[in-house]
mmCIF file with all atom_site columns, C-alpha atoms in Angstrom:
data_model
loop_
_atom_site.group_PDB
_atom_site.id
_atom_site.type_symbol
_atom_site.label_atom_id
_atom_site.label_alt_id
_atom_site.label_comp_id
_atom_site.label_asym_id
_atom_site.label_entity_id
_atom_site.label_seq_id
_atom_site.pdbx_PDB_ins_code
_atom_site.Cartn_x
_atom_site.Cartn_y
_atom_site.Cartn_z
_atom_site.occupancy
_atom_site.B_iso_or_equiv
_atom_site.pdbx_formal_charge
_atom_site.auth_seq_id
_atom_site.auth_comp_id
_atom_site.auth_asym_id
_atom_site.auth_atom_id
_atom_site.pdbx_PDB_model_num
ATOM 1   C CA . MET A 1 1   ? -7.692 5.840  2.714   1.00 83.00 ? 1   MET A CA 1
ATOM 2   C CA . ILE A 1 2   ? -4.526 7.773  3.355   1.00 91.00 ? 2   ILE A CA 1
ATOM 3   C CA . ALA A 1 3   ? -3.919 8.828  6.958   1.00 90.00 ? 3   ALA A CA 1
ATOM 4   C CA . LYS A 1 4   ? -6.148 11.770 7.901   1.00 93.00 ? 4   LYS A CA 1
ATOM 5   C CA . ASN A 1 5   ? -3.272 13.764 9.432   1.00 93.00 ? 5   ASN A CA 1
ATOM 6   C CA . LEU A 1 6   ? -1.254 13.313 6.216   1.00 95.00 ? 6   LEU A CA 1
ATOM 7   C CA . GLU A 1 7   ? -4.172 14.372 4.029   1.00 96.00 ? 7   GLU A CA 1
ATOM 8   C CA . LYS A 1 8   ? -4.671 17.464 6.194   1.00 96.00 ? 8   LYS A CA 1
ATOM 9   C CA . LEU A 1 9   ? -0.937 18.313 6.022   1.00 97.00 ? 9   LEU A CA 1
ATOM 10  C CA . LEU A 1 10  ? -0.902 18.073 2.220   1.00 97.00 ? 10  LEU A CA 1
ATOM 11  C CA . LYS A 1 11  ? -4.132 20.032 1.736   1.00 97.00 ? 11  LYS A CA 1
ATOM 12  C CA . THR A 1 12  ? -3.236 22.756 4.257   1.00 97.00 ? 12  THR A CA 1
ATOM 13  C CA . ASN A 1 13  ? 0.073  23.321 2.473   1.00 97.00 ? 13  ASN A CA 1
ATOM 14  C CA . GLN A 1 14  ? -1.563 23.081 -0.966  1.00 97.00 ? 14  GLN A CA 1
ATOM 15  C CA . VAL A 1 15  ? 0.706  20.248 -2.066  1.00 97.00 ? 15  VAL A CA 1
ATOM 16  C CA . LYS A 1 16  ? -0.423 18.515 -5.243  1.00 97.00 ? 16  LYS A CA 1
ATOM 17  C CA . TYR A 1 17  ? -0.522 14.772 -4.735  1.00 97.00 ? 17  TYR A CA 1
ATOM 18  C CA . ALA A 1 18  ? -1.975 11.620 -6.226  1.00 96.00 ? 18  ALA A CA 1
ATOM 19  C CA . VAL A 1 19  ? -3.152 8.598  -4.290  1.00 96.00 ? 19  VAL A CA 1
ATOM 20  C CA . ALA A 1 20  ? -1.882 5.303  -5.698  1.00 94.00 ? 20  ALA A CA 1
ATOM 21  C CA . GLU A 1 21  ? -4.057 2.368  -4.723  1.00 93.00 ? 21  GLU A CA 1
ATOM 22  C CA . HIS A 1 22  ? -2.472 -1.089 -4.671  1.00 94.00 ? 22  HIS A CA 1
ATOM 23  C CA . ARG A 1 23  ? -2.882 -4.507 -3.139  1.00 92.00 ? 23  ARG A CA 1
ATOM 24  C CA . LYS A 1 24  ? -2.097 -4.856 0.563   1.00 92.00 ? 24  LYS A CA 1
ATOM 25  C CA . VAL A 1 25  ? 1.665  -4.609 1.141   1.00 90.00 ? 25  VAL A CA 1
ATOM 26  C CA . TYR A 1 26  ? 3.843  -4.415 4.231   1.00 86.00 ? 26  TYR A CA 1
ATOM 27  C CA . THR A 1 27  ? 7.137  -3.271 2.717   1.00 87.00 ? 27  THR A CA 1
ATOM 28  C CA . ALA A 1 28  ? 8.301  -0.554 0.335   1.00 88.00 ? 28  ALA A CA 1
ATOM 29  C CA . PHE A 1 29  ? 9.863  -3.278 -1.827  1.00 88.00 ? 29  PHE A CA 1
ATOM 30  C CA . ASP A 1 30  ? 6.469  -4.982 -2.253  1.00 89.00 ? 30  ASP A CA 1
ATOM 31  C CA . SER A 1 31  ? 4.854  -1.612 -2.860  1.00 90.00 ? 31  SER A CA 1
ATOM 32  C CA . ALA A 1 32  ? 7.192  -0.962 -5.807  1.00 89.00 ? 32  ALA A CA 1
ATOM 33  C CA . GLU A 1 33  ? 6.626  -4.443 -7.199  1.00 90.00 ? 33  GLU A CA 1
ATOM 34  C CA . THR A 1 34  ? 2.828  -4.230 -6.872  1.00 90.00 ? 34  THR A CA 1
ATOM 35  C CA . GLN A 1 35  ? 2.670  -0.815 -8.526  1.00 90.00 ? 35  GLN A CA 1
ATOM 36  C CA . ASP A 1 36  ? 5.180  -1.882 -11.192 1.00 89.00 ? 36  ASP A CA 1
ATOM 37  C CA . ILE A 1 37  ? 7.472  1.099  -10.572 1.00 92.00 ? 37  ILE A CA 1
ATOM 38  C CA . LYS A 1 38  ? 11.214 1.367  -10.022 1.00 90.00 ? 38  LYS A CA 1
ATOM 39  C CA . LEU A 1 39  ? 12.525 0.720  -6.516  1.00 88.00 ? 39  LEU A CA 1
ATOM 40  C CA . ALA A 1 40  ? 14.413 4.020  -6.755  1.00 90.00 ? 40  ALA A CA 1
ATOM 41  C CA . GLU A 1 41  ? 11.107 5.930  -6.998  1.00 94.00 ? 41  GLU A CA 1
ATOM 42  C CA . VAL A 1 42  ? 9.563  4.338  -3.904  1.00 94.00 ? 42  VAL A CA 1
ATOM 43  C CA . ALA A 1 43  ? 10.607 5.695  -0.524  1.00 95.00 ? 43  ALA A CA 1
ATOM 44  C CA . LYS A 1 44  ? 10.334 4.163  2.895   1.00 93.00 ? 44  LYS A CA 1
ATOM 45  C CA . GLY A 1 45  ? 10.469 5.738  6.311   1.00 92.00 ? 45  GLY A CA 1
ATOM 46  C CA . VAL A 1 46  ? 12.712 4.189  8.948   1.00 93.00 ? 46  VAL A CA 1
ATOM 47  C CA . LEU A 1 47  ? 12.359 5.289  12.538  1.00 95.00 ? 47  LEU A CA 1
ATOM 48  C CA . VAL A 1 48  ? 15.724 5.481  14.275  1.00 96.00 ? 48  VAL A CA 1
ATOM 49  C CA . LYS A 1 49  ? 16.578 6.164  17.872  1.00 96.00 ? 49  LYS A CA 1
ATOM 50  C CA . GLY A 1 50  ? 19.362 8.432  19.061  1.00 96.00 ? 50  GLY A CA 1
ATOM 51  C CA . LYS A 1 51  ? 20.518 8.974  22.639  1.00 95.00 ? 51  LYS A CA 1
ATOM 52  C CA . LYS A 1 52  ? 17.534 11.188 23.469  1.00 92.00 ? 52  LYS A CA 1
ATOM 53  C CA . THR A 1 53  ? 15.820 11.806 20.141  1.00 94.00 ? 53  THR A CA 1
ATOM 54  C CA . LEU A 1 54  ? 13.908 9.874  17.507  1.00 95.00 ? 54  LEU A CA 1
ATOM 55  C CA . TYR A 1 55  ? 14.702 10.559 13.855  1.00 97.00 ? 55  TYR A CA 1
ATOM 56  C CA . LEU A 1 56  ? 12.977 9.625  10.638  1.00 96.00 ? 56  LEU A CA 1
ATOM 57  C CA . ALA A 1 57  ? 15.180 8.446  7.785   1.00 97.00 ? 57  ALA A CA 1
ATOM 58  C CA . VAL A 1 58  ? 13.725 8.358  4.271   1.00 97.00 ? 58  VAL A CA 1
ATOM 59  C CA . LEU A 1 59  ? 15.481 6.073  1.816   1.00 96.00 ? 59  LEU A CA 1
ATOM 60  C CA . PRO A 1 60  ? 14.727 4.197  -1.396  1.00 95.00 ? 60  PRO A CA 1
ATOM 61  C CA . ALA A 1 61  ? 13.003 0.807  -1.281  1.00 92.00 ? 61  ALA A CA 1
ATOM 62  C CA . GLY A 1 62  ? 15.555 -1.966 -1.754  1.00 90.00 ? 62  GLY A CA 1
ATOM 63  C CA . PHE A 1 63  ? 18.095 -0.223 0.488   1.00 94.00 ? 63  PHE A CA 1
ATOM 64  C CA . ASN A 1 64  ? 18.975 -0.543 4.156   1.00 95.00 ? 64  ASN A CA 1
ATOM 65  C CA . CYS A 1 65  ? 19.959 2.239  6.508   1.00 96.00 ? 65  CYS A CA 1
ATOM 66  C CA . ASP A 1 66  ? 23.650 2.691  7.292   1.00 97.00 ? 66  ASP A CA 1
ATOM 67  C CA . PHE A 1 67  ? 23.295 3.700  10.940  1.00 97.00 ? 67  PHE A CA 1
ATOM 68  C CA . LYS A 1 68  ? 26.915 4.842  11.214  1.00 97.00 ? 68  LYS A CA 1
ATOM 69  C CA . ALA A 1 69  ? 26.560 7.244  8.280   1.00 98.00 ? 69  ALA A CA 1
ATOM 70  C CA . LEU A 1 70  ? 23.180 8.500  9.505   1.00 98.00 ? 70  LEU A CA 1
ATOM 71  C CA . GLY A 1 71  ? 24.578 8.942  13.020  1.00 97.00 ? 71  GLY A CA 1
ATOM 72  C CA . LYS A 1 72  ? 27.373 11.147 11.645  1.00 97.00 ? 72  LYS A CA 1
ATOM 73  C CA . LEU A 1 73  ? 24.806 13.237 9.805   1.00 97.00 ? 73  LEU A CA 1
ATOM 74  C CA . ALA A 1 74  ? 22.598 13.524 12.912  1.00 97.00 ? 74  ALA A CA 1
ATOM 75  C CA . GLY A 1 75  ? 25.528 14.087 15.255  1.00 97.00 ? 75  GLY A CA 1
ATOM 76  C CA . ASP A 1 76  ? 24.164 11.296 17.424  1.00 97.00 ? 76  ASP A CA 1
ATOM 77  C CA . ARG A 1 77  ? 24.621 7.570  17.909  1.00 97.00 ? 77  ARG A CA 1
ATOM 78  C CA . VAL A 1 78  ? 21.615 5.961  16.216  1.00 97.00 ? 78  VAL A CA 1
ATOM 79  C CA . SER A 1 79  ? 20.085 2.511  15.979  1.00 96.00 ? 79  SER A CA 1
ATOM 80  C CA . MET A 1 80  ? 16.859 0.975  14.747  1.00 95.00 ? 80  MET A CA 1
ATOM 81  C CA . ALA A 1 81  ? 13.866 2.019  16.838  1.00 94.00 ? 81  ALA A CA 1
ATOM 82  C CA . LYS A 1 82  ? 11.795 -0.718 18.429  1.00 92.00 ? 82  LYS A CA 1
ATOM 83  C CA . GLU A 1 83  ? 8.238  -1.616 17.462  1.00 88.00 ? 83  GLU A CA 1
ATOM 84  C CA . ASN A 1 84  ? 7.147  -0.148 20.797  1.00 90.00 ? 84  ASN A CA 1
ATOM 85  C CA . ASP A 1 85  ? 8.643  3.257  19.830  1.00 89.00 ? 85  ASP A CA 1
ATOM 86  C CA . ILE A 1 86  ? 6.584  3.229  16.638  1.00 88.00 ? 86  ILE A CA 1
ATOM 87  C CA . LYS A 1 87  ? 3.399  2.399  18.560  1.00 88.00 ? 87  LYS A CA 1
ATOM 88  C CA . LYS A 1 88  ? 3.964  4.824  21.447  1.00 87.00 ? 88  LYS A CA 1
ATOM 89  C CA . LYS A 1 89  ? 5.670  7.818  19.816  1.00 86.00 ? 89  LYS A CA 1
ATOM 90  C CA . LEU A 1 90  ? 4.180  7.757  16.317  1.00 87.00 ? 90  LEU A CA 1
ATOM 91  C CA . LYS A 1 91  ? 0.892  6.113  17.277  1.00 84.00 ? 91  LYS A CA 1
ATOM 92  C CA . THR A 1 92  ? 1.043  3.802  14.269  1.00 86.00 ? 92  THR A CA 1
ATOM 93  C CA . LYS A 1 93  ? 2.154  0.302  13.229  1.00 82.00 ? 93  LYS A CA 1
ATOM 94  C CA . ILE A 1 94  ? 5.228  -1.053 11.447  1.00 80.00 ? 94  ILE A CA 1
ATOM 95  C CA . GLY A 1 95  ? 4.833  -0.537 7.711   1.00 79.00 ? 95  GLY A CA 1
ATOM 96  C CA . LEU A 1 96  ? 2.499  2.426  8.167   1.00 84.00 ? 96  LEU A CA 1
ATOM 97  C CA . ILE A 1 97  ? 5.036  5.182  8.900   1.00 89.00 ? 97  ILE A CA 1
ATOM 98  C CA . ALA A 1 98  ? 4.307  8.087  6.581   1.00 90.00 ? 98  ALA A CA 1
ATOM 99  C CA . PRO A 1 99  ? 7.776  9.634  6.027   1.00 94.00 ? 99  PRO A CA 1
ATOM 100 C CA . PHE A 1 100 ? 6.741  13.134 7.033   1.00 95.00 ? 100 PHE A CA 1
ATOM 101 C CA . GLY A 1 101 ? 8.711  14.296 10.085  1.00 94.00 ? 101 GLY A CA 1
ATOM 102 C CA . SER A 1 102 ? 6.412  17.277 10.540  1.00 95.00 ? 102 SER A CA 1
ATOM 103 C CA . LEU A 1 103 ? 3.508  14.918 11.359  1.00 93.00 ? 103 LEU A CA 1
ATOM 104 C CA . TYR A 1 104 ? 5.420  13.527 14.325  1.00 92.00 ? 104 TYR A CA 1
ATOM 105 C CA . ARG A 1 105 ? 7.542  16.597 15.138  1.00 94.00 ? 105 ARG A CA 1
ATOM 106 C CA . ILE A 1 106 ? 10.810 14.724 14.692  1.00 95.00 ? 106 ILE A CA 1
ATOM 107 C CA . PRO A 1 107 ? 13.919 15.517 12.596  1.00 97.00 ? 107 PRO A CA 1
ATOM 108 C CA . LEU A 1 108 ? 13.841 14.115 9.076   1.00 97.00 ? 108 LEU A CA 1
ATOM 109 C CA . PHE A 1 109 ? 16.720 12.917 6.896   1.00 98.00 ? 109 PHE A CA 1
ATOM 110 C CA . ILE A 1 110 ? 16.493 11.984 3.215   1.00 98.00 ? 110 ILE A CA 1
ATOM 111 C CA . ASP A 1 111 ? 18.967 9.919  1.259   1.00 98.00 ? 111 ASP A CA 1
ATOM 112 C CA . LYS A 1 112 ? 20.345 11.812 -1.759  1.00 97.00 ? 112 LYS A CA 1
ATOM 113 C CA . LYS A 1 113 ? 19.513 8.886  -4.072  1.00 97.00 ? 113 LYS A CA 1
ATOM 114 C CA . LEU A 1 114 ? 15.844 9.906  -3.851  1.00 97.00 ? 114 LEU A CA 1
ATOM 115 C CA . LEU A 1 115 ? 16.648 13.464 -4.960  1.00 97.00 ? 115 LEU A CA 1
ATOM 116 C CA . LYS A 1 116 ? 17.376 12.228 -8.501  1.00 95.00 ? 116 LYS A CA 1
ATOM 117 C CA . ASN A 1 117 ? 13.661 11.562 -9.039  1.00 96.00 ? 117 ASN A CA 1
ATOM 118 C CA . LYS A 1 118 ? 11.065 14.031 -10.276 1.00 97.00 ? 118 LYS A CA 1
ATOM 119 C CA . LYS A 1 119 ? 8.304  12.286 -8.307  1.00 97.00 ? 119 LYS A CA 1
ATOM 120 C CA . ILE A 1 120 ? 8.411  10.194 -5.189  1.00 96.00 ? 120 ILE A CA 1
ATOM 121 C CA . ASN A 1 121 ? 6.041  7.427  -4.083  1.00 96.00 ? 121 ASN A CA 1
ATOM 122 C CA . LEU A 1 122 ? 5.622  7.474  -0.291  1.00 95.00 ? 122 LEU A CA 1
ATOM 123 C CA . PRO A 1 123 ? 3.785  5.346  2.259   1.00 92.00 ? 123 PRO A CA 1
ATOM 124 C CA . ALA A 1 124 ? 0.569  7.113  3.236   1.00 93.00 ? 124 ALA A CA 1
ATOM 125 C CA . GLY A 1 125 ? -0.298 5.480  6.547   1.00 90.00 ? 125 GLY A CA 1
ATOM 126 C CA . SER A 1 126 ? -2.171 2.686  4.777   1.00 90.00 ? 126 SER A CA 1
ATOM 127 C CA . TYR A 1 127 ? -1.242 -0.837 3.646   1.00 91.00 ? 127 TYR A CA 1
ATOM 128 C CA . THR A 1 128 ? -3.190 -0.353 0.404   1.00 93.00 ? 128 THR A CA 1
ATOM 129 C CA . GLU A 1 129 ? -2.399 3.232  -0.632  1.00 94.00 ? 129 GLU A CA 1
ATOM 130 C CA . SER A 1 130 ? 0.647  5.338  -1.284  1.00 94.00 ? 130 SER A CA 1
ATOM 131 C CA . VAL A 1 131 ? 0.919  9.018  -2.048  1.00 96.00 ? 131 VAL A CA 1
ATOM 132 C CA . VAL A 1 132 ? 2.822  10.376 -5.049  1.00 97.00 ? 132 VAL A CA 1
ATOM 133 C CA . ILE A 1 133 ? 4.210  13.915 -4.916  1.00 97.00 ? 133 ILE A CA 1
ATOM 134 C CA . SER A 1 134 ? 6.989  15.805 -6.642  1.00 98.00 ? 134 SER A CA 1
ATOM 135 C CA . VAL A 1 135 ? 10.361 15.665 -4.918  1.00 97.00 ? 135 VAL A CA 1
ATOM 136 C CA . LYS A 1 136 ? 10.463 19.464 -5.105  1.00 97.00 ? 136 LYS A CA 1
ATOM 137 C CA . ASP A 1 137 ? 7.179  19.774 -3.162  1.00 98.00 ? 137 ASP A CA 1
ATOM 138 C CA . TYR A 1 138 ? 8.272  17.146 -0.633  1.00 98.00 ? 138 TYR A CA 1
ATOM 139 C CA . LEU A 1 139 ? 11.529 19.003 0.051   1.00 98.00 ? 139 LEU A CA 1
ATOM 140 C CA . LYS A 1 140 ? 9.700  22.316 0.377   1.00 97.00 ? 140 LYS A CA 1
ATOM 141 C CA . LEU A 1 141 ? 7.111  20.826 2.742   1.00 97.00 ? 141 LEU A CA 1
ATOM 142 C CA . GLU A 1 142 ? 9.433  18.777 4.963   1.00 97.00 ? 142 GLU A CA 1
ATOM 143 C CA . ASN A 1 143 ? 12.843 20.459 4.612   1.00 97.00 ? 143 ASN A CA 1
ATOM 144 C CA . PRO A 1 144 ? 14.731 17.213 5.370   1.00 98.00 ? 144 PRO A CA 1
ATOM 145 C CA . THR A 1 145 ? 18.503 17.035 5.889   1.00 97.00 ? 145 THR A CA 1
ATOM 146 C CA . PRO A 1 146 ? 19.996 15.304 2.822   1.00 98.00 ? 146 PRO A CA 1
ATOM 147 C CA . GLY A 1 147 ? 22.781 12.764 3.164   1.00 98.00 ? 147 GLY A CA 1
ATOM 148 C CA . ASN A 1 148 ? 24.213 9.448  1.977   1.00 98.00 ? 148 ASN A CA 1
ATOM 149 C CA . PHE A 1 149 ? 23.066 6.699  4.307   1.00 98.00 ? 149 PHE A CA 1
ATOM 150 C CA . ALA A 1 150 ? 21.269 4.154  2.114   1.00 97.00 ? 150 ALA A CA 1
ATOM 151 C CA . ILE A 1 151 ? 23.196 0.961  1.404   1.00 96.00 ? 151 ILE A CA 1
ATOM 152 C CA . LYS A 1 152 ? 22.230 -1.844 -0.973  1.00 90.00 ? 152 LYS A CA 1
ATOM 153 C CA . LYS A 1 153 ? 20.542 -4.790 0.757   1.00 78.00 ? 153 LYS A CA 1
#
């Protein structure tokens, strides 16, 4: 099942979505492989830590986060958040971060590479399900700050 808070967010805002069931995966890369879809269409959420704020960066599977570029965009010095931050602040586990900043009340950034897609496949707070929504609806719902911060692994 997709995370209850995510389901509520999507239904409350009348966002059309599809649930994609797949075998148990822990990474966006494996999610793309399992579902037999392009890496560029699968997004992952990366929790990053600034001086005083947490941020959520959404980038394509198969890419890493360029913290320097993201820091410039955020106007903050950022680094990878710790597992403890994910547990305490987001109340979830590694690999289960649904990339919806509004769920956690934290600023959201999206890499422009994902904006080329019509649809986007996102983690849904489950190791066995993802949620597929149109990029247009995702942008309208989350209003993320776009930028270039995804670098090839």
